[in-house]
Amino acid sequence: QQQVKQSPQSLIVQKGGISIINCAYENTAFDYFPWYQQFPGKGPALLIAIRPDVSEKKEGRFTISFNKSAKQFSLHIMDSQPGDSATYFCAARYSSASKIIFGSGTRLSIRP
Amino acid sequence: DVKVTQSSRYLVKRTGEKVFLECVQDMDHENMFWYRQDPGLGLRLIYFSYDVKMKEKGDIPEGYSVSREKKERFSLILESASTNQTSMYLCASRGPGTNYGYTFGSGTRLTVV
């Protein structure tokens, strides 16, 4: 049973467009929600993260939107660029432990 | 920057072999983790460790064990490798004050034949 459900599995966006990746969770014990970006041949790297008491966080072209009542959060990439082509993972951390649970990943391709 | 180094980029092992995957971090982090990454399944936690000689099972510990004799090194052991353990294995570490900032290694792609 996947504790963090991520969609879509793959996404193709034109250069300059908006990329949107969605995640949903059930466990209310999660207290941090990070997003990781992974390029081929590399390990995932932290991209941006949000706490559940904030509805939105923006860093440059990357924005997390968080809906606590719906238990959903999403990553928006504005003005998507070919260099954004990567696999993106949403994740959630248990408040009582250090461990993080990851979503299944979204392979994003930005077409020039 | 924290560096997490995994000793092998690619490994090919035979069914039934005992396999050791090594991970070293250089920033004195207390917490270290082993994940496996499979297409469509994301990253799944195998084992993690809060400190030297301490370990806890993750979500898929069956067929694996770990060792942490020194703070900087966390080893994943496949007691008797099987073909369903063919996967990408990722090690990560986390230090105090970095609530969600795991640092990952580049991964070891293990093929069991």
CSV table of N, CA, C and O in Angstrom, one decimal, chain B residues 25-108:
chain,number,residue,atom,x,y,z
B,25,GLN,N,29.7,8.5,4.4
B,25,GLN,CA,29.4,9.9,4.3
B,25,GLN,C,30.5,10.7,5.1
B,25,GLN,O,31.1,10.1,6.1
B,26,ASP,N,30.7,11.9,4.7
B,26,ASP,CA,31.9,12.6,5.3
B,26,ASP,C,31.5,13.8,6.2
B,26,ASP,O,32.4,14.7,6.5
B,27,MET,N,30.3,13.8,6.7
B,27,MET,CA,29.9,15.0,7.5
B,27,MET,C,29.4,14.6,8.9
B,27,MET,O,28.7,15.4,9.5
B,28,ASP,N,29.8,13.5,9.4
B,28,ASP,CA,29.5,13.1,10.8
B,28,ASP,C,28.0,13.1,11.0
B,28,ASP,O,27.5,13.4,12.1
B,29,HIS,N,27.2,12.7,10.0
B,29,HIS,CA,25.8,12.6,10.2
B,29,HIS,C,25.4,11.4,11.0
B,29,HIS,O,25.9,10.3,10.9
B,30,GLU,N,24.3,11.6,11.9
B,30,GLU,CA,23.9,10.5,12.7
B,30,GLU,C,23.0,9.5,11.9
B,30,GLU,O,23.1,8.3,12.1
B,31,ASN,N,22.2,10.0,11.1
B,31,ASN,CA,21.2,9.2,10.4
B,31,ASN,C,21.6,8.8,9.0
B,31,ASN,O,22.0,9.6,8.2
B,32,MET,N,21.5,7.5,8.7
B,32,MET,CA,21.8,7.0,7.4
B,32,MET,C,20.7,6.0,7.0
B,32,MET,O,20.1,5.4,7.8
B,33,PHE,N,20.5,5.9,5.7
B,33,PHE,CA,19.4,5.2,5.1
B,33,PHE,C,19.8,4.4,3.9
B,33,PHE,O,20.7,4.8,3.1
B,34,TRP,N,19.1,3.2,3.7
B,34,TRP,CA,19.2,2.5,2.5
B,34,TRP,C,17.9,2.4,1.8
B,34,TRP,O,16.9,1.9,2.5
B,35,TYR,N,17.8,2.8,0.6
B,35,TYR,CA,16.6,2.7,-0.2
B,35,TYR,C,16.9,1.8,-1.5
B,35,TYR,O,18.0,1.8,-1.9
B,36,ARG,N,15.8,1.2,-2.0
B,36,ARG,CA,16.0,0.6,-3.3
B,36,ARG,C,15.0,1.4,-4.3
B,36,ARG,O,13.9,1.8,-3.8
B,37,GLN,N,15.4,1.6,-5.5
B,37,GLN,CA,14.6,2.3,-6.5
B,37,GLN,C,14.2,1.4,-7.6
B,37,GLN,O,15.1,0.9,-8.3
B,38,ASP,N,12.9,1.2,-7.8
B,38,ASP,CA,12.4,0.4,-8.9
B,38,ASP,C,11.4,1.2,-9.7
B,38,ASP,O,10.6,2.0,-9.2
B,39,PRO,N,11.4,1.1,-11.1
B,39,PRO,CA,10.5,1.8,-11.9
B,39,PRO,C,9.0,1.6,-11.5
B,39,PRO,O,8.6,0.5,-11.2
B,40,GLY,N,8.3,2.7,-11.3
B,40,GLY,CA,6.9,2.7,-10.9
B,40,GLY,C,6.7,2.5,-9.5
B,40,GLY,O,5.5,2.6,-9.0
B,41,LEU,N,7.7,2.2,-8.7
B,41,LEU,CA,7.6,2.0,-7.3
B,41,LEU,C,8.3,3.1,-6.4
B,41,LEU,O,8.1,3.1,-5.2
B,42,GLY,N,9.0,3.9,-7.1
B,42,GLY,CA,9.7,5.0,-6.3
B,42,GLY,C,10.8,4.5,-5.5
B,42,GLY,O,11.5,3.5,-5.9
B,43,LEU,N,11.1,5.1,-4.4
B,43,LEU,CA,12.1,4.7,-3.5
B,43,LEU,C,11.5,4.1,-2.3
B,43,LEU,O,10.6,4.6,-1.6
B,44,ARG,N,11.9,2.9,-2.0
B,44,ARG,CA,11.4,2.2,-0.8
B,44,ARG,C,12.5,1.9,0.2
B,44,ARG,O,13.6,1.5,-0.1
B,45,LEU,N,12.1,2.2,1.5
B,45,LEU,CA,13.1,2.2,2.6
B,45,LEU,C,13.4,0.8,3.0
B,45,LEU,O,12.4,0.0,3.4
B,46,ILE,N,14.7,0.4,3.0
B,46,ILE,CA,15.0,-1.0,3.4
B,46,ILE,C,15.4,-1.0,4.9
B,46,ILE,O,14.8,-1.8,5.7
B,47,TYR,N,16.4,-0.2,5.3
B,47,TYR,CA,16.8,-0.1,6.7
B,47,TYR,C,17.3,1.3,6.9
B,47,TYR,O,17.7,2.0,6.0
B,48,PHE,N,17.3,1.7,8.2
B,48,PHE,CA,18.0,3.0,8.5
B,48,PHE,C,18.6,2.9,9.9
B,48,PHE,O,18.4,1.9,10.6
B,49,SER,N,19.5,3.8,10.2
B,49,SER,CA,20.3,3.8,11.4
B,49,SER,C,20.4,5.2,12.0
B,49,SER,O,20.7,6.1,11.3
B,50,TYR,N,20.1,5.3,13.3
B,50,TYR,CA,20.2,6.6,14.0
B,50,TYR,C,21.6,6.8,14.5
B,50,TYR,O,21.9,8.0,14.8
B,51,ASP,N,22.3,5.8,14.7
B,51,ASP,CA,23.7,6.0,15.3
B,51,ASP,C,24.5,4.7,15.1
B,51,ASP,O,23.9,3.7,14.7
B,52,VAL,N,25.7,4.7,15.6
B,52,VAL,CA,26.6,3.6,15.5
B,52,VAL,C,25.9,2.4,16.2
B,52,VAL,O,25.4,2.5,17.3
B,53,LYS,N,25.9,1.2,15.5
B,53,LYS,CA,25.4,0.0,16.0
B,53,LYS,C,23.9,0.0,16.3
B,53,LYS,O,23.4,-1.0,16.8
B,54,MET,N,23.2,1.0,15.8
B,54,MET,CA,21.8,1.1,15.9
B,54,MET,C,21.2,0.9,14.5
B,54,MET,O,21.7,1.5,13.6
B,55,LYS,N,20.1,0.2,14.4
B,55,LYS,CA,19.5,0.0,13.1
B,55,LYS,C,18.0,-0.3,13.3
B,55,LYS,O,17.5,-0.8,14.4
B,56,GLU,N,17.2,0.1,12.3
B,56,GLU,CA,15.8,-0.1,12.4
B,56,GLU,C,15.3,-0.6,11.0
B,56,GLU,O,15.8,-0.1,10.0
B,57,LYS,N,14.3,-1.5,11.0
B,57,LYS,CA,13.8,-1.9,9.7
B,57,LYS,C,12.9,-0.8,9.1
B,57,LYS,O,12.2,-0.1,9.8
B,58,GLY,N,13.1,-0.8,7.8
B,58,GLY,CA,12.2,0.1,7.0
B,58,GLY,C,11.0,-0.7,6.5
B,58,GLY,O,10.5,-1.6,7.2
B,59,ASP,N,10.5,-0.4,5.3
B,59,ASP,CA,9.3,-1.0,4.8
B,59,ASP,C,9.5,-2.3,4.1
B,59,ASP,O,8.6,-3.1,4.0
B,60,ILE,N,10.7,-2.6,3.6
B,60,ILE,CA,11.0,-3.8,2.9
B,60,ILE,C,12.3,-4.5,3.3
B,60,ILE,O,13.2,-4.6,2.6
B,61,PRO,N,12.5,-4.9,4.6
B,61,PRO,CA,13.7,-5.4,5.1
B,61,PRO,C,14.0,-6.8,4.8
B,61,PRO,O,15.2,-7.3,4.9
B,62,GLU,N,13.0,-7.6,4.3
B,62,GLU,CA,13.2,-9.0,4.1
B,62,GLU,C,14.3,-9.3,3.1
B,62,GLU,O,14.3,-8.7,2.0
B,63,GLY,N,15.2,-10.2,3.5
B,63,GLY,CA,16.3,-10.5,2.6
B,63,GLY,C,17.6,-9.6,2.7
B,63,GLY,O,18.6,-9.9,2.0
B,64,TYR,N,17.5,-8.7,3.6
B,64,TYR,CA,18.6,-7.7,3.8
B,64,TYR,C,18.9,-7.6,5.2
B,64,TYR,O,18.1,-7.9,6.1
B,65,SER,N,20.2,-7.2,5.5
B,65,SER,CA,20.6,-6.8,6.8
B,65,SER,C,21.6,-5.6,6.6
B,65,SER,O,21.9,-5.3,5.5
B,66,VAL,N,21.9,-5.0,7.8
B,66,VAL,CA,22.8,-3.8,7.7
B,66,VAL,C,23.8,-3.9,8.8
B,66,VAL,O,23.7,-4.6,9.8
B,67,SER,N,24.8,-3.1,8.6
B,67,SER,CA,25.9,-3.0,9.6
B,67,SER,C,26.4,-1.5,9.7
B,67,SER,O,26.6,-0.9,8.7
B,68,ARG,N,26.5,-1.1,11.0
B,68,ARG,CA,27.0,0.3,11.2
B,68,ARG,C,28.0,0.2,12.4
B,68,ARG,O,27.6,0.5,13.5
B,69,GLU,N,29.2,-0.1,12.1
B,69,GLU,CA,30.3,-0.2,13.1
B,69,GLU,C,30.9,1.2,13.3
B,69,GLU,O,31.5,1.4,14.4
B,70,LYS,N,31.0,2.0,12.3
B,70,LYS,CA,31.5,3.4,12.4
B,70,LYS,C,30.5,4.4,11.9
B,70,LYS,O,29.6,4.1,11.1
B,71,LYS,N,30.5,5.6,12.5
B,71,LYS,CA,29.5,6.6,12.2
B,71,LYS,C,29.4,6.9,10.7
B,71,LYS,O,28.3,7.1,10.2
B,72,GLU,N,30.5,6.9,10.0
B,72,GLU,CA,30.5,7.4,8.6
B,72,GLU,C,30.2,6.3,7.6
B,72,GLU,O,30.0,6.6,6.5
B,73,ARG,N,30.1,5.0,8.1
B,73,ARG,CA,29.9,3.9,7.2
B,73,ARG,C,28.6,3.1,7.5
B,73,ARG,O,28.4,2.7,8.6
B,74,PHE,N,27.8,2.9,6.5
B,74,PHE,CA,26.6,2.1,6.6
B,74,PHE,C,26.6,1.1,5.5
B,74,PHE,O,26.5,1.5,4.3
B,75,SER,N,26.6,-0.2,5.8
B,75,SER,CA,26.7,-1.2,4.8
B,75,SER,C,25.3,-2.0,4.7
B,75,SER,O,24.7,-2.3,5.7
B,76,LEU,N,25.0,-2.3,3.5
B,76,LEU,CA,23.8,-3.1,3.2
B,76,LEU,C,24.2,-4.5,2.8
B,76,LEU,O,25.1,-4.6,2.0
B,77,ILE,N,23.7,-5.5,3.4
B,77,ILE,CA,24.1,-6.9,3.1
B,77,ILE,C,22.9,-7.7,2.6
B,77,ILE,O,21.8,-7.7,3.2
B,78,LEU,N,23.1,-8.3,1.5
B,78,LEU,CA,22.2,-9.3,0.9
B,78,LEU,C,22.7,-10.6,1.3
B,78,LEU,O,23.7,-11.1,0.8
B,79,GLU,N,22.0,-11.3,2.2
B,79,GLU,CA,22.6,-12.5,2.8
B,79,GLU,C,22.7,-13.6,1.7
B,79,GLU,O,23.7,-14.4,1.7
B,80,SER,N,21.7,-13.7,0.8
B,80,SER,CA,21.7,-14.7,-0.2
B,80,SER,C,21.0,-14.1,-1.4
B,80,SER,O,19.8,-14.1,-1.5
B,81,ALA,N,21.7,-13.5,-2.3
B,81,ALA,CA,21.1,-12.7,-3.4
B,81,ALA,C,20.2,-13.5,-4.2
B,81,ALA,O,20.4,-14.6,-4.6
B,82,SER,N,19.1,-12.8,-4.6
B,82,SER,CA,18.1,-13.4,-5.5
B,82,SER,C,17.8,-12.5,-6.6
B,82,SER,O,18.1,-11.3,-6.5
B,83,THR,N,17.2,-13.0,-7.7
B,83,THR,CA,17.0,-12.2,-8.9
B,83,THR,C,16.0,-11.0,-8.6
B,83,THR,O,16.1,-10.0,-9.2
B,84,ASN,N,15.1,-11.2,-7.6
B,84,ASN,CA,14.2,-10.1,-7.4
B,84,ASN,C,14.8,-9.0,-6.5
B,84,ASN,O,14.2,-8.0,-6.2
B,85,GLN,N,16.1,-9.1,-6.2
B,85,GLN,CA,16.8,-8.1,-5.6
B,85,GLN,C,17.7,-7.2,-6.6
B,85,GLN,O,18.4,-6.3,-6.2
B,86,THR,N,17.5,-7.6,-7.9
B,86,THR,CA,18.1,-6.7,-8.9
B,86,THR,C,17.4,-5.4,-8.9
B,86,THR,O,16.2,-5.3,-9.0
B,87,SER,N,18.2,-4.3,-8.7
B,87,SER,CA,17.6,-3.0,-8.5
B,87,SER,C,18.7,-2.0,-8.4
B,87,SER,O,19.9,-2.3,-8.4
B,88,MET,N,18.3,-0.7,-8.3
B,88,MET,CA,19.2,0.4,-8.0
B,88,MET,C,19.1,0.6,-6.5
B,88,MET,O,18.0,0.8,-5.9
B,89,TYR,N,20.2,0.7,-5.8
B,89,TYR,CA,20.3,0.9,-4.4
B,89,TYR,C,20.9,2.2,-4.1
B,89,TYR,O,21.9,2.6,-4.6
B,90,LEU,N,20.1,3.0,-3.3
B,90,LEU,CA,20.6,4.3,-2.9
B,90,LEU,C,20.8,4.5,-1.4
B,90,LEU,O,19.9,4.1,-0.6
B,91,CYS,N,21.9,5.1,-1.1
B,91,CYS,CA,22.2,5.4,0.3
B,91,CYS,C,22.0,6.9,0.6
B,91,CYS,O,22.2,7.7,-0.4
B,92,ALA,N,21.6,7.2,1.7
B,92,ALA,CA,21.4,8.6,2.1
B,92,ALA,C,21.8,8.9,3.5
B,92,ALA,O,21.8,8.0,4.3
B,93,SER,N,22.1,10.2,3.8
B,93,SER,CA,22.4,10.5,5.2
B,93,SER,C,21.7,11.8,5.5
B,93,SER,O,21.3,12.6,4.6
B,94,ARG,N,21.5,12.1,6.8
B,94,ARG,CA,20.9,13.3,7.3
B,94,ARG,C,21.5,13.7,8.6
B,94,ARG,O,21.6,12.8,9.5
B,95,GLY,N,21.8,15.0,8.7
B,95,GLY,CA,22.4,15.4,10.0
B,95,GLY,C,21.4,16.3,10.8
B,95,GLY,O,20.3,16.5,10.3
B,96,PRO,N,21.8,16.7,12.0
B,96,PRO,CA,20.9,17.5,12.8
B,96,PRO,C,20.6,18.8,12.2
B,96,PRO,O,21.4,19.4,11.5
B,97,GLY,N,19.3,19.2,12.4
B,97,GLY,CA,18.9,20.5,11.8
B,97,GLY,C,18.5,20.5,10.4
B,97,GLY,O,17.9,21.4,9.9
B,98,THR,N,18.7,19.4,9.7
B,98,THR,CA,18.2,19.3,8.3
B,98,THR,C,17.0,18.4,8.3
B,98,THR,O,17.0,17.2,8.0
B,99,ASN,N,15.8,19.0,8.6
B,99,ASN,CA,14.6,18.2,8.8
B,99,ASN,C,14.2,17.3,7.7
B,99,ASN,O,13.7,16.3,7.9
B,100,TYR,N,14.4,17.8,6.5
B,100,TYR,CA,14.0,17.0,5.4
B,100,TYR,C,15.1,16.8,4.3
B,100,TYR,O,14.9,16.3,3.2
B,101,GLY,N,16.3,17.3,4.6
B,101,GLY,CA,17.4,17.4,3.6
B,101,GLY,C,18.2,16.2,3.6
B,101,GLY,O,19.4,16.2,4.1
B,102,TYR,N,17.7,15.1,3.1
B,102,TYR,CA,18.6,13.9,2.8
B,102,TYR,C,19.6,14.3,1.8
B,102,TYR,O,19.3,14.9,0.8
B,103,THR,N,20.8,13.7,1.9
B,103,THR,CA,21.8,13.7,0.9
B,103,THR,C,22.0,12.3,0.4
B,103,THR,O,22.3,11.4,1.2
B,104,PHE,N,21.8,12.1,-0.9
B,104,PHE,CA,21.9,10.8,-1.5
B,104,PHE,C,23.2,10.6,-2.2
B,104,PHE,O,23.8,11.5,-2.7
B,105,GLY,N,23.7,9.3,-2.2
B,105,GLY,CA,24.7,8.9,-3.1
B,105,GLY,C,24.2,8.7,-4.5
B,105,GLY,O,23.0,8.9,-4.8
B,106,SER,N,25.1,8.4,-5.4
B,106,SER,CA,24.7,8.2,-6.8
B,106,SER,C,24.1,6.9,-7.1
B,106,SER,O,23.7,6.7,-8.2
B,107,GLY,N,24.2,6.0,-6.2
B,107,GLY,CA,23.5,4.7,-6.4
B,107,GLY,C,24.4,3.6,-6.8
B,107,GLY,O,25.5,3.8,-7.4
B,108,THR,N,24.0,2.4,-6.5
B,108,THR,CA,24.6,1.2,-7.0
B,108,THR,C,23.6,0.4,-7.8
B,108,THR,O,22.6,0.0,-7.2
